[in-house]
PDB file of C-alpha atoms in Angstrom:
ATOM      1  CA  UNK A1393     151.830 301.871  65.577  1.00  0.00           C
ATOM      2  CA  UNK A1394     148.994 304.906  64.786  1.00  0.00           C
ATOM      3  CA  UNK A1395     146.389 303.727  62.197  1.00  0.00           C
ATOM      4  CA  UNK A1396     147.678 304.983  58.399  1.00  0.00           C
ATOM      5  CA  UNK A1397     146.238 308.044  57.213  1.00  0.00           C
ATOM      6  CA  UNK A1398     143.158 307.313  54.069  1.00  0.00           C
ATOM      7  CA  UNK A1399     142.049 310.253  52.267  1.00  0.00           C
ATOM      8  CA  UNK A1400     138.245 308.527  51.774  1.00  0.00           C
ATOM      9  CA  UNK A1401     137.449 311.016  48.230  1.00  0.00           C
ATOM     10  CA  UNK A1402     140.448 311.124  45.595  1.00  0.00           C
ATOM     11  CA  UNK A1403     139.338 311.297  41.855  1.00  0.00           C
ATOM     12  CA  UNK A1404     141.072 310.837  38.985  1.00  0.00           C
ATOM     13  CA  UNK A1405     139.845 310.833  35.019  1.00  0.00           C
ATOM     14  CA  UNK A1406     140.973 311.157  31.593  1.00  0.00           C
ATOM     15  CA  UNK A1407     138.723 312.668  29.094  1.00  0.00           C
ATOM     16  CA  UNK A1408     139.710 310.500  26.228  1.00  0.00           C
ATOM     17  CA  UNK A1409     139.148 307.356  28.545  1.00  0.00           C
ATOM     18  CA  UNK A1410     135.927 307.913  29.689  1.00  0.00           C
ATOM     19  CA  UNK A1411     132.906 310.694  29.020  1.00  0.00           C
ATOM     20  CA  UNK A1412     132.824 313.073  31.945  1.00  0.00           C
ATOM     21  CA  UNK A1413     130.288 315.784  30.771  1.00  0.00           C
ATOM     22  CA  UNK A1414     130.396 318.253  33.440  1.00  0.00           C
ATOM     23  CA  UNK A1415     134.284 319.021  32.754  1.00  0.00           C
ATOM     24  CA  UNK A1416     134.139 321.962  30.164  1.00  0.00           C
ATOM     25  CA  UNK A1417     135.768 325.119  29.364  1.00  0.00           C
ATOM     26  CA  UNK A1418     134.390 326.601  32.370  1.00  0.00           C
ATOM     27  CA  UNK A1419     136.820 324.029  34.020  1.00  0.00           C
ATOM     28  CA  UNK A1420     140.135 324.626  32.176  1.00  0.00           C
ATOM     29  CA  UNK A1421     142.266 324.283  34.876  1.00  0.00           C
ATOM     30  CA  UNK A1422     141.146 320.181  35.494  1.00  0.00           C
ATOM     31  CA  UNK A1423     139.588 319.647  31.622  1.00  0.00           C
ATOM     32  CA  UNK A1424     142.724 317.451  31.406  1.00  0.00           C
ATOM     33  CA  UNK A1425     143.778 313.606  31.965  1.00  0.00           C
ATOM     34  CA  UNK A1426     144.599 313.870  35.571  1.00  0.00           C
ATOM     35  CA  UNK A1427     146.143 310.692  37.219  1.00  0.00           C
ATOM     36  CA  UNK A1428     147.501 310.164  40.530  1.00  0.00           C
ATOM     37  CA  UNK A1429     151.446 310.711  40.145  1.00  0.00           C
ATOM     38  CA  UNK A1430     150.217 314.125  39.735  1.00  0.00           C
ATOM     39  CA  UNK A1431     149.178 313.596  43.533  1.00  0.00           C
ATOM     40  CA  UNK A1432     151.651 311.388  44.733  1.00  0.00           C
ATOM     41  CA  UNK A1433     154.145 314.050  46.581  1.00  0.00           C
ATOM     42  CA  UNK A1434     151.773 316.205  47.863  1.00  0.00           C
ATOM     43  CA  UNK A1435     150.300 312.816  49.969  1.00  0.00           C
ATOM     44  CA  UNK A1436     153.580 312.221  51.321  1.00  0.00           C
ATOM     45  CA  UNK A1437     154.239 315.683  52.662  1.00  0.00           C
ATOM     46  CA  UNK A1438     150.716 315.862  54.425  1.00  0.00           C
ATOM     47  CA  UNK A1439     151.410 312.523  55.980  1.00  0.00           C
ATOM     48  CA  UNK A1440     148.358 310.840  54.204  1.00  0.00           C
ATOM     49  CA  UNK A1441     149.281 307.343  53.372  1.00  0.00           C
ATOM     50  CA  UNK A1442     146.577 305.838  51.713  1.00  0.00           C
ATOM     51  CA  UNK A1443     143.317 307.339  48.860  1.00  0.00           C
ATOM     52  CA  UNK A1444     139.863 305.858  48.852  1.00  0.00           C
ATOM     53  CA  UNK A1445     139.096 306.753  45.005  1.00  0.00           C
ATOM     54  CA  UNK A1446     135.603 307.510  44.148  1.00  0.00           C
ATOM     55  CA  UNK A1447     134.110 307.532  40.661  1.00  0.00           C
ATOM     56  CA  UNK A1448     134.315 310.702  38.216  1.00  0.00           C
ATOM     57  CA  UNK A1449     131.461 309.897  35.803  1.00  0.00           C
ATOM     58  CA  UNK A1450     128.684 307.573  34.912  1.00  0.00           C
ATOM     59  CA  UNK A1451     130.421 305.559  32.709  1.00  0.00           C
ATOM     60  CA  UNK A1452     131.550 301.903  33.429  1.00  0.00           C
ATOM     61  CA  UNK A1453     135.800 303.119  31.626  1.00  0.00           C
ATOM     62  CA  UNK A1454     135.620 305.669  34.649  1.00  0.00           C
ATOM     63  CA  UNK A1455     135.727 302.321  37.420  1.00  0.00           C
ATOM     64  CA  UNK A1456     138.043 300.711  34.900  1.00  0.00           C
ATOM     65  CA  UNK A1457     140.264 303.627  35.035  1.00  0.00           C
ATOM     66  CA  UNK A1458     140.391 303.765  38.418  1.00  0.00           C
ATOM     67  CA  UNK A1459     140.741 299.619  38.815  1.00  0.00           C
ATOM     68  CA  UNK A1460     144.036 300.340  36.376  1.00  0.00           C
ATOM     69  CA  UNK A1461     145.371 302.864  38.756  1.00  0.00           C
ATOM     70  CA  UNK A1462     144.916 301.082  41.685  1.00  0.00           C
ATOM     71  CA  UNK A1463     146.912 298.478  40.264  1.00  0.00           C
ATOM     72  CA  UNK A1464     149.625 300.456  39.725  1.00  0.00           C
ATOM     73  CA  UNK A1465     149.523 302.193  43.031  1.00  0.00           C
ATOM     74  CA  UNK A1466     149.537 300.169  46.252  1.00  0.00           C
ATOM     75  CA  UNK A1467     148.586 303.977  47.980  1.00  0.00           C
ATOM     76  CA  UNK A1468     144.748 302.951  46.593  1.00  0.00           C
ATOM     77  CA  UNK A1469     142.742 301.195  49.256  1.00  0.00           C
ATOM     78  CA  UNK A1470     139.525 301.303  48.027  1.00  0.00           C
ATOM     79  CA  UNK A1471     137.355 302.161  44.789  1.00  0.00           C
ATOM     80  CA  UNK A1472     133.907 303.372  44.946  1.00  0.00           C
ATOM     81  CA  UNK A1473     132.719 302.390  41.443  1.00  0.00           C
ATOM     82  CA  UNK A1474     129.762 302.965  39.254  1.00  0.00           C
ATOM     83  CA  UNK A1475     126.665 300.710  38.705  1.00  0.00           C
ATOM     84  CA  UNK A1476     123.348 301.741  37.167  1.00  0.00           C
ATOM     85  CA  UNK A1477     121.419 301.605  40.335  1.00  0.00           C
ATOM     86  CA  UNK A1478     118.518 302.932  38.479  1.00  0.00           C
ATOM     87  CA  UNK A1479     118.161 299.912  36.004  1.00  0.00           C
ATOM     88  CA  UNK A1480     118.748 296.784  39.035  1.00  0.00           C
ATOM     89  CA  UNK A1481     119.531 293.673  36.861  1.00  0.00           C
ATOM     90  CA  UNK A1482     122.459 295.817  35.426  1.00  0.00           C
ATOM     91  CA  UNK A1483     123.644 297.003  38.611  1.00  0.00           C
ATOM     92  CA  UNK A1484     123.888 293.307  39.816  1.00  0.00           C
ATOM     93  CA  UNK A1485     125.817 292.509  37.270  1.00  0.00           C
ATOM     94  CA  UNK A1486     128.437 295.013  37.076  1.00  0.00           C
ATOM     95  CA  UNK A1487     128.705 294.192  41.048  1.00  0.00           C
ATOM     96  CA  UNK A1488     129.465 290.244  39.886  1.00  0.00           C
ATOM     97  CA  UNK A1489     131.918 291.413  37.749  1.00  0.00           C
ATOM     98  CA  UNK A1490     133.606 293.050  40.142  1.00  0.00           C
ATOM     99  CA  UNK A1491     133.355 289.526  42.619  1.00  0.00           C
ATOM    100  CA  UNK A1492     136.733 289.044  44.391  1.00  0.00           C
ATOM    101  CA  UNK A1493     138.027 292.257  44.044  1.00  0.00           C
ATOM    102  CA  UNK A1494     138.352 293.661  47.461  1.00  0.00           C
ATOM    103  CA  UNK A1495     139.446 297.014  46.151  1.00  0.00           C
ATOM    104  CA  UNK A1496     135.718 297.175  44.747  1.00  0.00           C
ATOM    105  CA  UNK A1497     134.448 298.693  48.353  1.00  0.00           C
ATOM    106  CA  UNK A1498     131.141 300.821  47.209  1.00  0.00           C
ATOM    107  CA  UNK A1499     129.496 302.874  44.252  1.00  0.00           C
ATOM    108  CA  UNK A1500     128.430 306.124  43.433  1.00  0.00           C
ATOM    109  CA  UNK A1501     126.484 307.881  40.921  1.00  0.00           C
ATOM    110  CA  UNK A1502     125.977 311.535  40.057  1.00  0.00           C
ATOM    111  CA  UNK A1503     122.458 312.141  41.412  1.00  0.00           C
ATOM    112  CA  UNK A1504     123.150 315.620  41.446  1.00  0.00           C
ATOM    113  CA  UNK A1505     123.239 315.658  37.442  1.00  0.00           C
ATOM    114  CA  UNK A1506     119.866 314.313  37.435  1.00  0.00           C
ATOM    115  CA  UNK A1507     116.872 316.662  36.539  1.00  0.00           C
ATOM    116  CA  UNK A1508     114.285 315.077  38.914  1.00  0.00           C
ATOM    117  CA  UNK A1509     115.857 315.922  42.448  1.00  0.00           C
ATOM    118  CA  UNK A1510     113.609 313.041  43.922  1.00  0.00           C
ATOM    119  CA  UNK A1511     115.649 310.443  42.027  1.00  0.00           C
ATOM    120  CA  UNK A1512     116.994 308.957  44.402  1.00  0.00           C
ATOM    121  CA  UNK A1513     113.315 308.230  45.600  1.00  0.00           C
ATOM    122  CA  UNK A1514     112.103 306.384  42.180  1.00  0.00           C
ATOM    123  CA  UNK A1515     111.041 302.705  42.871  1.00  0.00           C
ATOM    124  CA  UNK A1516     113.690 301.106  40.310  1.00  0.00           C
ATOM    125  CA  UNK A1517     116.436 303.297  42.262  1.00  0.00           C
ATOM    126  CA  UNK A1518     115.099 302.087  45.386  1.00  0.00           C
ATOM    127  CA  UNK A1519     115.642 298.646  44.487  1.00  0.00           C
ATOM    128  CA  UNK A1520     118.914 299.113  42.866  1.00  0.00           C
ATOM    129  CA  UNK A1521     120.094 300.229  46.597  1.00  0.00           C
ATOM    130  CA  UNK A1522     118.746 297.051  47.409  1.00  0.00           C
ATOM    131  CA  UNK A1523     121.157 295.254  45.527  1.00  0.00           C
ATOM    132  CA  UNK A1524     123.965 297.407  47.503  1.00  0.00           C
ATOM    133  CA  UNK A1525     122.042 296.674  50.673  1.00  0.00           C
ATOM    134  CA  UNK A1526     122.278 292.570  49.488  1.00  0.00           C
ATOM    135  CA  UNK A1527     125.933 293.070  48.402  1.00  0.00           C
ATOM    136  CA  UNK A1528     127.393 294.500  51.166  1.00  0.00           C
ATOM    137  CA  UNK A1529     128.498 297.479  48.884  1.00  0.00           C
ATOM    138  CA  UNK A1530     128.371 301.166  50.915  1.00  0.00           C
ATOM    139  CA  UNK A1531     126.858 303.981  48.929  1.00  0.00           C
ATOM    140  CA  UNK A1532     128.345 307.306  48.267  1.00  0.00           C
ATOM    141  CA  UNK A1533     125.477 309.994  48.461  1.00  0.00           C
ATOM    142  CA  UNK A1534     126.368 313.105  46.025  1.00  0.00           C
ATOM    143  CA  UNK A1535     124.200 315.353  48.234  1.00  0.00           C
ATOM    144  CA  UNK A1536     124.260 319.166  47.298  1.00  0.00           C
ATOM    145  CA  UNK A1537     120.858 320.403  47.040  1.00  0.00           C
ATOM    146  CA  UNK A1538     118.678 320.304  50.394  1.00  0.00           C
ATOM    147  CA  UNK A1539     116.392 318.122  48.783  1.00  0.00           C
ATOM    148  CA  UNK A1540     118.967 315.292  48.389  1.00  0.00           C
ATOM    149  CA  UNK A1541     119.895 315.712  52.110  1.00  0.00           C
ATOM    150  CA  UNK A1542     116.435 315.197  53.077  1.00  0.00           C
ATOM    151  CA  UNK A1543     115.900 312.080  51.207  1.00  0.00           C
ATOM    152  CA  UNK A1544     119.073 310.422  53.649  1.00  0.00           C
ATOM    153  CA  UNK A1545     117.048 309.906  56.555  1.00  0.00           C
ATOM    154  CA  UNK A1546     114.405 308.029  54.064  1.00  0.00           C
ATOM    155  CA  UNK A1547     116.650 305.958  51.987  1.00  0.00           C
ATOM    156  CA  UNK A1548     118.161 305.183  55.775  1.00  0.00           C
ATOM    157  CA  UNK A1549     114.988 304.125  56.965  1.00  0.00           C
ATOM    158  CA  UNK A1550     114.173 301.881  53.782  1.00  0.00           C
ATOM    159  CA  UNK A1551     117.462 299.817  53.756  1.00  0.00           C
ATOM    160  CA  UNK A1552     118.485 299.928  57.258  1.00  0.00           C
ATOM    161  CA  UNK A1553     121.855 297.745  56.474  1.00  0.00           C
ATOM    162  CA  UNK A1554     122.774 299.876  53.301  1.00  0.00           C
ATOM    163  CA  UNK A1555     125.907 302.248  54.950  1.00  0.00           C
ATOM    164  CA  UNK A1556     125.875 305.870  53.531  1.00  0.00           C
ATOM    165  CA  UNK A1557     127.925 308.251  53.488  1.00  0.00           C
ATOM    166  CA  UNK A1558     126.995 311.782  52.702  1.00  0.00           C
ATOM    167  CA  UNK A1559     130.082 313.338  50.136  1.00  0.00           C
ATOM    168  CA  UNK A1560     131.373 316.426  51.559  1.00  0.00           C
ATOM    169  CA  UNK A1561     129.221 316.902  54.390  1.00  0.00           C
ATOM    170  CA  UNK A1562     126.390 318.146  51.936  1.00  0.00           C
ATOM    171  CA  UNK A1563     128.031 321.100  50.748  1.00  0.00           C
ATOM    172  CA  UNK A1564     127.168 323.480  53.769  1.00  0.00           C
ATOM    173  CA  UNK A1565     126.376 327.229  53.194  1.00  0.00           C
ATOM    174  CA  UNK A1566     129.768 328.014  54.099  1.00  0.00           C
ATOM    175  CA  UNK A1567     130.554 331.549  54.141  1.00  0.00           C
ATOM    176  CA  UNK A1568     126.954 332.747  53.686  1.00  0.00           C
ATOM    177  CA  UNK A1569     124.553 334.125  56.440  1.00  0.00           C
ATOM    178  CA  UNK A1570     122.293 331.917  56.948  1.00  0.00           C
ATOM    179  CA  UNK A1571     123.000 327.842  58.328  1.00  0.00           C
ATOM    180  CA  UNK A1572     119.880 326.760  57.598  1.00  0.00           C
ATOM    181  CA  UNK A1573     118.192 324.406  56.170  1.00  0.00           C
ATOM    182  CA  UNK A1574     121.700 322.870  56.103  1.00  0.00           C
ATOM    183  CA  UNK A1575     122.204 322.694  59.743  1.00  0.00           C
ATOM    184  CA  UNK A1576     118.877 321.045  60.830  1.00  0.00           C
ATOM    185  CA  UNK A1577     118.988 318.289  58.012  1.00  0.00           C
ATOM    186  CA  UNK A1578     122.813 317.113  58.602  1.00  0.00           C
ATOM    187  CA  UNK A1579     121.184 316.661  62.210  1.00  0.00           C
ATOM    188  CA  UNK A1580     118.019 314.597  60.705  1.00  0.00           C
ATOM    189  CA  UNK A1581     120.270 312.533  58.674  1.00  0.00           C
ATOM    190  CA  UNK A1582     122.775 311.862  61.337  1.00  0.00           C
ATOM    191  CA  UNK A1583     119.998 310.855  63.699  1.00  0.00           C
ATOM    192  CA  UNK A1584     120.402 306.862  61.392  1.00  0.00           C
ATOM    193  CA  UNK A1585     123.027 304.992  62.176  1.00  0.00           C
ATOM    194  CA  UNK A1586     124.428 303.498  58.785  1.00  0.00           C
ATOM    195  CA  UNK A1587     124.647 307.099  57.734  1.00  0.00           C
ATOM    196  CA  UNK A1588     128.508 308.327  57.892  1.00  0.00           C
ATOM    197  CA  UNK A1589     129.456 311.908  56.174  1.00  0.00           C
ATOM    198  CA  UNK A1590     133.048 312.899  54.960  1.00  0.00           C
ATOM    199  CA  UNK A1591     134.747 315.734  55.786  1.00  0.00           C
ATOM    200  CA  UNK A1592     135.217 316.767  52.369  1.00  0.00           C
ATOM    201  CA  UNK A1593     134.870 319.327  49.777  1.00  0.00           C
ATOM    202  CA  UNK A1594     134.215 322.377  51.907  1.00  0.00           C
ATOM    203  CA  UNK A1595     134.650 325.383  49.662  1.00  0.00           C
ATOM    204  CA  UNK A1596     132.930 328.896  49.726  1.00  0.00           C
ATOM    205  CA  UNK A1597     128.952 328.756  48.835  1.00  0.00           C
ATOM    206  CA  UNK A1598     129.485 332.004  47.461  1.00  0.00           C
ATOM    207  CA  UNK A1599     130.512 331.254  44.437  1.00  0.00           C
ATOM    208  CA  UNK A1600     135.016 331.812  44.733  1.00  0.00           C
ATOM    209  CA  UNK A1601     135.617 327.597  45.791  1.00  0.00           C
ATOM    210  CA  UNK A1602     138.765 329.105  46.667  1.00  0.00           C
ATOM    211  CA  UNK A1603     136.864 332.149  49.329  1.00  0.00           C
ATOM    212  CA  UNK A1604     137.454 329.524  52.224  1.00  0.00           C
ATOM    213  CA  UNK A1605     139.625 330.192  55.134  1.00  0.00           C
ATOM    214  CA  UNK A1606     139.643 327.508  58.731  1.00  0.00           C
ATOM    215  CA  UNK A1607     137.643 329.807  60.253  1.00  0.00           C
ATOM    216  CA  UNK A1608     134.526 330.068  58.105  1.00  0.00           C
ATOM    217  CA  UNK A1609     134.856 326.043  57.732  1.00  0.00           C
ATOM    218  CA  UNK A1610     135.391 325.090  61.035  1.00  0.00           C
ATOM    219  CA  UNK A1611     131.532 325.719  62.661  1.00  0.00           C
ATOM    220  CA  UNK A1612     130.361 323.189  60.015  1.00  0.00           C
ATOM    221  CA  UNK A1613     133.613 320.783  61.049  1.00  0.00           C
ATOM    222  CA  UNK A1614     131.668 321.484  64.864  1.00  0.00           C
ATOM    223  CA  UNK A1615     128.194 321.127  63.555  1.00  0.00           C
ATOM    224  CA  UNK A1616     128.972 317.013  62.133  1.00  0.00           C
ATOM    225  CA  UNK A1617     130.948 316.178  65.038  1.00  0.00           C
ATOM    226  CA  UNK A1618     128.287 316.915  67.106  1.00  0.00           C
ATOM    227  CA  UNK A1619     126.051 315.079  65.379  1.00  0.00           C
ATOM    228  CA  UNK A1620     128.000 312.223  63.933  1.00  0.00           C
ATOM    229  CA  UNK A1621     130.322 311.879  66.514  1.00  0.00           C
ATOM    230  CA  UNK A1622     133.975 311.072  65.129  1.00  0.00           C
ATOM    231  CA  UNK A1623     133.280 307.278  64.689  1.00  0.00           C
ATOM    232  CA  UNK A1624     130.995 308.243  61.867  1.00  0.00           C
ATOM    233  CA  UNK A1625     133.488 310.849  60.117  1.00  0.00           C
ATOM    234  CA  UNK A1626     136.187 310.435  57.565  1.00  0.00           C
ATOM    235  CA  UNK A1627     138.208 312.981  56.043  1.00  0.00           C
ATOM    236  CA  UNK A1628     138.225 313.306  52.018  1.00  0.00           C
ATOM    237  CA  UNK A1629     140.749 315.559  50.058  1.00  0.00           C
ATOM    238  CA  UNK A1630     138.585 315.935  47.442  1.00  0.00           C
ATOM    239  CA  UNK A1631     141.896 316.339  44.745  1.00  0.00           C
ATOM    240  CA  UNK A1632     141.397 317.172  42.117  1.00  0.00           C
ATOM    241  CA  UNK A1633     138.484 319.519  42.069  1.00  0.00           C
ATOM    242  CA  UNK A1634     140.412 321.139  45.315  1.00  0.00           C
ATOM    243  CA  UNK A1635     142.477 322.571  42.584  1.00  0.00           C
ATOM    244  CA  UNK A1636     139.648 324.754  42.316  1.00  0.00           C
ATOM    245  CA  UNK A1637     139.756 325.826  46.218  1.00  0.00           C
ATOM    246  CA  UNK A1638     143.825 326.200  46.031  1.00  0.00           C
ATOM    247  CA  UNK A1639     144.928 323.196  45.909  1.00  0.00           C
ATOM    248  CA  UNK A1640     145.393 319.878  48.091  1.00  0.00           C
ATOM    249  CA  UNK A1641     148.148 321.118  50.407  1.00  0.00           C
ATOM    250  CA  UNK A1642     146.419 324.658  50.946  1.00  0.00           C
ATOM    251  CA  UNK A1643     142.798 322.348  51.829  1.00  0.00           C
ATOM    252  CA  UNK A1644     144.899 319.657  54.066  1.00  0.00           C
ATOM    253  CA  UNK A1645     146.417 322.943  55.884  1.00  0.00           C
ATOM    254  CA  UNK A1646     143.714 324.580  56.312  1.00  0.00           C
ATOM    255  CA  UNK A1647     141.414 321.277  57.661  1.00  0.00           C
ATOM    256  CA  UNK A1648     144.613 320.435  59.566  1.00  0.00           C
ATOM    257  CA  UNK A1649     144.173 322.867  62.740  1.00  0.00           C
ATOM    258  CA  UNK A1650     140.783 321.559  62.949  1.00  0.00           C
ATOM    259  CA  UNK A1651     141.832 318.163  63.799  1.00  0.00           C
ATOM    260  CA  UNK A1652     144.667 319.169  65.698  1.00  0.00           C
ATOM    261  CA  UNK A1653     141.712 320.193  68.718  1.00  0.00           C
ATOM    262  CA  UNK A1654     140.816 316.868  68.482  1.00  0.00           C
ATOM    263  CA  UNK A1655     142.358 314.405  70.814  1.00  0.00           C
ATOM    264  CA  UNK A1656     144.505 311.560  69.319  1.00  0.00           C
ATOM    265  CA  UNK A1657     141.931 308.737  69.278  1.00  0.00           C
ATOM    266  CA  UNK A1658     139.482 311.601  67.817  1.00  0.00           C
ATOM    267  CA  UNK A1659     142.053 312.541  65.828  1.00  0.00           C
ATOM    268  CA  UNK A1660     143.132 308.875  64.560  1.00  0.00           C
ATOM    269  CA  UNK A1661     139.113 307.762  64.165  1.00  0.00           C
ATOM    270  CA  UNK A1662     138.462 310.599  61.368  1.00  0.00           C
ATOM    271  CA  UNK A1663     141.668 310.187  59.419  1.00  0.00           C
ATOM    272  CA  UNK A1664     141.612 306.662  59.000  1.00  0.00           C
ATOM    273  CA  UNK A1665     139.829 304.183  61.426  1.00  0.00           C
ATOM    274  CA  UNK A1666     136.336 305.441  60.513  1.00  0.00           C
ATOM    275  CA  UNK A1667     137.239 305.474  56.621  1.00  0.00           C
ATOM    276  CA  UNK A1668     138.648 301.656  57.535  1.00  0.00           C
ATOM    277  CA  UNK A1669     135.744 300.499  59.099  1.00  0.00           C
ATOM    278  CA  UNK A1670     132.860 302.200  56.747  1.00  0.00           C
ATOM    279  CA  UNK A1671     134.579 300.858  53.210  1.00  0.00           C
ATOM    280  CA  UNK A1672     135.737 297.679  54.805  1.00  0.00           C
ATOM    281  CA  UNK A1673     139.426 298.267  53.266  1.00  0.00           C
ATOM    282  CA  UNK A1674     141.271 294.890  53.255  1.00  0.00           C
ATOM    283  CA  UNK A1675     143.843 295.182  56.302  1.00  0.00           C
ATOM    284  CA  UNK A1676     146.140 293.805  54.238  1.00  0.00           C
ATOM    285  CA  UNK A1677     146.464 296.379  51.507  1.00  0.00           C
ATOM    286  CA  UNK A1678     146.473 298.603  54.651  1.00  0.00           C
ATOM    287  CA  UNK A1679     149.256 297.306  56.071  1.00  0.00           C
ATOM    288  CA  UNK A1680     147.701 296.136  59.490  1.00  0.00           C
ATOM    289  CA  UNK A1681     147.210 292.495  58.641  1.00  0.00           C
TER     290      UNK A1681
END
């Protein structure tokens, strides 16, 4: 039997549930409760069999949303939750709380919202990762600046037992002129171990999220295998901000002749063993134990 397919970044929110406050006008098309029936069919027909969901928002009734679907919806294998890394003693205990829940499989937080780019390098920050490091929790790194990418290799160096994985391979300058500094720092961070990177999220840098086609994506696709390898990349859907790019069939098509070039075990490793492995998923929910 082939490992089951995990998409390793699914969202899902409702506004009255839980304050997300980058959804806005500008947003119409997903300023809306958005659950995961809505995604259900489109799953099946791309084969995927299984959603790693990954927090919306900064707010605690975002991870309880998400601990409500996945109780619902045996297709959740994982939750990447939120905890206030920034204030520790809090982060601790929102990780107890979440104590013998093996859906609970890692956190995020939206460092990209923050004003200070170096956030992630602020000494109470640095010891909420510690926490994660003691936990056994994986971190979710909202890279999209080039700053944030260049603090991976540091906060990889600090807490050498802490896995990361870099959310949408750090937004590469896709379909503008210029690679750089984007294609030197994925290299840097790559060059640690713990550090992982989904394939995830690639839309146009120019400013359309739905000006993507295979071909301007797949040099960046190149560029992390090369440097990851495939035991260190996952595949993410990114639904349903990929409503934005066209949609989560058009983004699994057009990723899809990508990994066809790969060979099966390549193939199998960034579609689900690699997501498996990194988050820990319980075989059981799986189906493999």
């Amino acid at each position: 039997m082939s490992h089951p397919v995990i998409d390793t970044h699914q969202h899902i929110w409702d506004p009255k549930r839980a304050a997300y406050e980058w959804l806005g006008p500008d947003l119409a098309e997903i300023d809306r409760p958005i659950y995961f029936d809505e995604l259900r069919h489109e799953l099946r027909d791309a084969g995927v069999d299984f959603t790693v969901q990954v927090q919306s928002a900064d707010d605690p009734d975002d991870t309880a949303l998400m601990i409500e679907s996945a109780s619902m919806h045996p297709e959740v294998a994982g939750i990447v939750g939120y905890a206030p890394i920034d204030r520790p003693e809090e982060c601790a205990a929102t990780i107890e709380a979440w104590a013998g829940d093996s859906l609970m499989v890692g956190v995020r937080t939206l460092i990209h919202n923050q004003a200070d780019p170096d956030w992630l390098l602020r000494p109470d920050v640095d010891e909420g990762l510690s926490v994660l490091e003691g936990y056994g929790l994986a971190f979710d790194v909202v890279s999209v600046l080039p700053r944030h990418l260049e603090h991976v290799p540091v906060i990889a160096e600090r807490h050498p037992d802490l896995r990361l994985v870099i959310d949408h391979l750090s937004k590469p300058p896709i379909g503008l002129a210029d690679r750089e500094p984007w294609w030197s720092l994925i290299a840097a961070a790559a060059e640690h171990p713990n550090v992982h990177a989904k394939i995830s999220g690639l839309y146009s840098a120019t400013g359309d999220p739905a000006a993507w086609t295979t071909e301007l994506v797949e040099p960046f696709v190149d560029r992390a295998v090369e440097v990851f390898g495939f035991d260190r990349l996952m595949y993410g859907g990114d639904w349903p901000i990929s409503i934005l790019a066209g949609g989560y069939t058009r983004v699994w098509n057009g990723l899809r002749p990508i990994f066809e070039r790969f060979a099966p075990h390549e193939r199998e490793q960034v579609l689900g063993r690699t997501a498996a492995s990194f988050y820990r998923l319980s075989p059981a929910r799986l189906g493999l134990g």
